[in-house]
Short mmCIF file of C-alpha atoms in Angstrom, two decimals:
data_model
loop_
_atom_site.label_atom_id
_atom_site.label_comp_id
_atom_site.label_asym_id
_atom_site.label_seq_id
_atom_site.Cartn_x
_atom_site.Cartn_y
_atom_site.Cartn_z
CA MET G 12 0.00 0.00 0.00
CA THR G 13 1.40 3.39 -0.98
CA THR G 14 1.57 6.36 1.39
CA SER G 15 -1.04 8.26 -0.65
CA THR G 16 -3.46 5.33 -0.49
CA ALA G 17 -2.95 4.94 3.25
CA LEU G 18 -3.52 8.68 3.70
CA LEU G 19 -6.74 8.51 1.68
CA LEU G 20 -8.06 5.56 3.71
CA ALA G 21 -7.20 7.31 6.97
CA ASP G 22 -8.91 10.47 5.73
CA LEU G 23 -12.07 8.57 4.77
CA ALA G 24 -12.03 6.74 8.09
CA GLY G 25 -11.87 10.11 9.83
CA VAL G 26 -14.77 11.34 7.69
CA ALA G 27 -16.83 8.29 8.66
CA VAL G 28 -16.24 8.53 12.40
CA PHE G 29 -16.84 12.28 12.54
CA ALA G 30 -19.98 11.87 10.41
CA ALA G 31 -21.19 9.25 12.87
CA SER G 32 -20.32 11.55 15.76
CA GLY G 33 -22.21 14.46 14.21
CA ALA G 34 -25.18 12.29 13.27
CA SER G 35 -25.37 10.79 16.76
CA ALA G 36 -25.41 14.28 18.27
CA ALA G 37 -28.15 15.32 15.82
CA VAL G 38 -30.23 12.21 16.62
CA ALA G 39 -29.93 13.04 20.32
CA LYS G 40 -31.36 16.50 19.49
CA ARG G 41 -34.24 14.83 17.59
CA LEU G 42 -33.44 16.37 14.20
CA ASP G 43 -35.04 14.96 11.06
CA LEU G 44 -33.22 12.89 8.44
CA PHE G 45 -31.99 15.91 6.49
CA GLY G 46 -30.80 17.58 9.70
CA VAL G 47 -28.95 14.46 10.81
CA VAL G 48 -27.22 14.07 7.44
CA PHE G 49 -26.37 17.78 7.28
CA VAL G 50 -24.87 17.87 10.77
CA GLY G 51 -22.94 14.68 9.98
CA PHE G 52 -21.64 16.26 6.76
CA VAL G 53 -20.48 19.42 8.57
CA ALA G 54 -18.89 17.45 11.40
CA ALA G 55 -17.06 15.19 8.95
CA LEU G 56 -15.89 17.71 6.37
CA GLY G 57 -15.84 21.14 8.01
CA GLY G 58 -12.28 20.88 9.30
CA GLY G 59 -11.01 19.44 6.02
CA ILE G 60 -12.58 22.25 4.02
CA VAL G 61 -10.84 24.83 6.20
CA ARG G 62 -7.55 22.93 5.86
CA ASP G 63 -7.74 22.79 2.07
CA LEU G 64 -8.58 26.48 1.79
CA VAL G 65 -5.64 27.39 4.05
CA ILE G 66 -3.14 25.35 2.02
CA ASP G 67 -4.67 26.69 -1.22
CA GLU G 68 -6.00 23.35 -2.43
CA VAL G 69 -9.13 24.35 -4.33
CA PRO G 70 -11.72 23.14 -4.74
CA PRO G 71 -11.53 21.38 -1.34
CA LEU G 72 -11.51 17.59 -1.45
CA ALA G 73 -14.95 17.57 0.17
CA PHE G 74 -16.30 18.95 -3.11
CA ALA G 75 -13.73 17.68 -5.60
CA ASP G 76 -13.75 13.99 -4.61
CA TRP G 77 -17.19 12.34 -4.45
CA ARG G 78 -15.92 9.72 -2.01
CA TYR G 79 -15.72 12.24 0.84
CA ALA G 80 -19.26 13.61 0.60
CA THR G 81 -20.67 10.14 -0.11
CA THR G 82 -18.91 8.60 2.90
CA ALA G 83 -20.18 11.37 5.18
CA ALA G 84 -23.77 11.23 3.91
CA LEU G 85 -24.07 7.43 3.95
CA THR G 86 -22.56 7.15 7.42
CA ALA G 87 -24.86 9.83 8.83
CA ALA G 88 -27.91 8.22 7.20
CA ALA G 89 -26.91 4.83 8.62
CA VAL G 90 -26.72 6.32 12.11
CA PHE G 91 -30.19 7.84 11.62
CA TRP G 92 -31.76 4.51 10.68
CA LEU G 93 -29.80 2.40 13.16
CA HIS G 94 -29.97 4.74 16.15
CA PRO G 95 -32.44 2.53 18.08
CA GLN G 96 -29.62 -0.02 18.28
CA LEU G 97 -27.13 2.62 19.42
CA THR G 98 -27.50 2.75 23.18
CA ARG G 99 -26.01 5.46 25.34
CA LEU G 100 -25.65 7.94 22.48
CA ARG G 101 -23.66 10.36 24.60
CA SER G 102 -20.89 7.81 25.15
CA THR G 103 -20.99 6.85 21.47
CA VAL G 104 -20.56 10.47 20.40
CA LEU G 105 -17.58 10.98 22.71
CA VAL G 106 -15.73 7.84 21.60
CA LEU G 107 -16.34 8.49 17.90
CA ASP G 108 -15.32 12.11 18.32
CA ALA G 109 -12.06 11.07 20.00
CA ALA G 110 -11.31 8.66 17.15
CA GLY G 111 -12.04 11.33 14.54
CA LEU G 112 -9.89 13.80 16.44
CA GLY G 113 -6.90 11.48 16.20
CA LEU G 114 -7.39 10.59 12.55
CA PHE G 115 -7.93 14.15 11.36
CA THR G 116 -5.03 15.47 13.41
CA VAL G 117 -2.62 13.13 11.64
CA THR G 118 -4.01 13.50 8.11
CA GLY G 119 -4.35 17.28 8.42
CA THR G 120 -0.79 17.68 9.63
CA LEU G 121 0.59 15.42 6.90
CA LYS G 122 -1.27 17.30 4.16
CA ALA G 123 0.07 20.59 5.47
CA LEU G 124 3.61 19.20 5.44
CA ASP G 125 3.10 17.85 1.91
CA ALA G 126 2.05 21.38 0.90
CA GLN G 127 5.44 22.64 2.18
CA VAL G 128 3.90 24.45 5.16
CA PRO G 129 6.56 25.07 7.86
CA ALA G 130 6.47 22.97 11.02
CA VAL G 131 4.64 25.45 13.26
CA GLY G 132 2.02 26.17 10.61
CA ALA G 133 1.56 22.45 9.95
CA CYS G 134 0.87 21.86 13.65
CA LEU G 135 -1.76 24.59 13.69
CA ILE G 136 -3.39 23.34 10.49
CA GLY G 137 -3.46 19.80 11.86
CA MET G 138 -5.19 21.05 15.00
CA ILE G 139 -7.71 23.15 13.04
CA THR G 140 -8.49 20.19 10.77
CA ALA G 141 -9.22 18.06 13.82
CA ILE G 142 -11.38 20.52 15.75
CA GLY G 143 -13.18 22.28 12.88
CA GLY G 144 -15.83 19.62 12.30
CA GLY G 145 -16.61 19.22 15.99
CA LEU G 146 -16.93 22.98 16.31
CA GLY G 147 -19.50 23.07 13.50
CA ARG G 148 -21.38 20.08 14.95
CA ASP G 149 -21.70 21.67 18.37
CA LEU G 150 -22.85 25.01 16.98
CA LEU G 151 -25.52 23.34 14.83
CA THR G 152 -26.82 21.28 17.78
CA ALA G 153 -26.88 24.29 20.13
CA GLU G 154 -24.06 23.09 22.36
CA ILE G 155 -21.15 25.13 23.69
CA PRO G 156 -18.30 23.91 21.44
CA VAL G 157 -16.11 21.35 23.18
CA VAL G 158 -13.00 23.25 22.08
CA LEU G 159 -14.13 26.28 24.12
CA ARG G 160 -14.85 24.34 27.29
CA ARG G 161 -12.47 23.19 30.00
CA GLU G 162 -12.08 19.72 28.48
CA ILE G 163 -8.74 18.70 26.96
CA TYR G 164 -9.64 18.68 23.26
CA ALA G 165 -7.71 21.09 21.07
CA VAL G 166 -4.65 20.50 23.26
CA ALA G 167 -4.78 16.77 22.48
CA ALA G 168 -4.91 17.56 18.75
CA LEU G 169 -2.01 20.00 19.04
CA ILE G 170 0.11 17.41 20.85
CA GLY G 171 -0.66 14.89 18.10
CA SER G 172 0.27 17.41 15.41
CA ILE G 173 3.61 18.10 17.08
CA VAL G 174 4.32 14.36 17.28
CA VAL G 175 3.55 13.95 13.55
CA VAL G 176 5.85 16.86 12.64
CA VAL G 177 8.66 15.41 14.77
CA LEU G 178 8.19 11.93 13.25
CA ASN G 179 8.19 13.45 9.78
CA GLY G 180 11.41 15.31 10.56
CA PHE G 181 13.09 12.00 11.40
CA GLY G 182 11.67 10.32 8.30
CA HIS G 183 9.15 8.13 10.16
CA THR G 184 6.03 8.46 8.00
CA GLY G 185 4.98 4.83 7.67
CA PRO G 186 1.66 3.35 8.84
CA VAL G 187 2.98 2.18 12.23
CA PRO G 188 4.29 5.50 13.61
CA LEU G 189 1.33 7.42 12.19
CA THR G 190 -1.11 4.93 13.71
CA ALA G 191 0.70 5.43 17.01
CA ALA G 192 0.14 9.19 16.68
CA VAL G 193 -3.59 8.61 16.07
CA LEU G 194 -3.80 6.37 19.12
CA LEU G 195 -1.93 8.94 21.20
CA VAL G 196 -4.50 11.66 20.47
CA PHE G 197 -7.35 9.19 20.94
CA GLY G 198 -5.90 8.01 24.24
CA ILE G 199 -5.25 11.50 25.60
CA ARG G 200 -8.82 12.54 24.81
CA LEU G 201 -10.41 9.48 26.41
CA VAL G 202 -8.19 9.58 29.49
CA ALA G 203 -8.91 13.29 29.89
CA LEU G 204 -12.64 12.55 29.78
CA ARG G 205 -12.37 9.66 32.23
CA ARG G 206 -10.18 11.52 34.71
CA ARG G 207 -11.92 14.84 34.12
CA TRP G 208 -8.72 16.65 33.19
CA ALA G 209 -9.39 20.29 32.45
CA ALA G 210 -7.59 23.47 31.51
CA PRO G 211 -7.71 26.41 33.95
CA VAL G 212 -10.75 28.67 33.67
CA ALA G 213 -10.85 32.35 34.59
CA VAL G 214 -12.96 33.15 37.66
CA LEU G 215 -14.49 36.60 37.82
CA ARG G 216 -14.37 37.88 41.36
CA ALA G 217 -16.88 40.26 42.87
CA PRO G 218 -15.97 43.98 42.73
CA GLY G 219 -13.53 44.92 45.45
CA SER G 220 -12.54 41.33 46.23
CA GLY G 221 -9.33 41.33 44.19
CA ALA G 222 -8.09 40.65 40.68
CA THR G 223 -9.45 38.06 38.33
CA GLY G 224 -8.00 34.60 38.99
CA MET G 225 -8.09 31.10 37.51
CA SER G 226 -9.80 28.00 38.82
CA GLN G 227 -7.76 24.84 38.97
#
């Protein structure tokens, strides 16, 4: 299997899991079939569209390659019809989202590097690719975006992007090290959820009680 083929399969896998994540969130909000498919489409392809526009790859793959839109739409529709068999939707959404986060972090970073984006920019693009779809999903389902909450989300993607850039610098771009990077992001996200890891949040104090501080 060539690197380009492996990258395509990883990208489509990321599309599928994020589409399922978005569709599950939409089902939980009791949206109709079109709403479920639309939210799944945005969750799956929103980050990739932003990535392609940033690296000047137009039209974005989401529109240029039928496999991306088809994968997103079919996966979301499948979740709509099979949702009675999907118990504990909240847990399903979180696990699928963590998997998509890892896959899109790696593929987004690699595509940025292939486009000759410098290391720092590639890390940022990888992170944006990973969090963009989830951001769109949460906005469409009237949730405060996960990336803006205390949960470790964007940080996990950024760590994964840095790992991919470092591996690429040492010439380790095969399936095994890249799969390890995906699992690292996936693991950090799930462990953070389980252990309730959180970033500091500003606490606004009452007037006259002192300066603004941060909760731990």
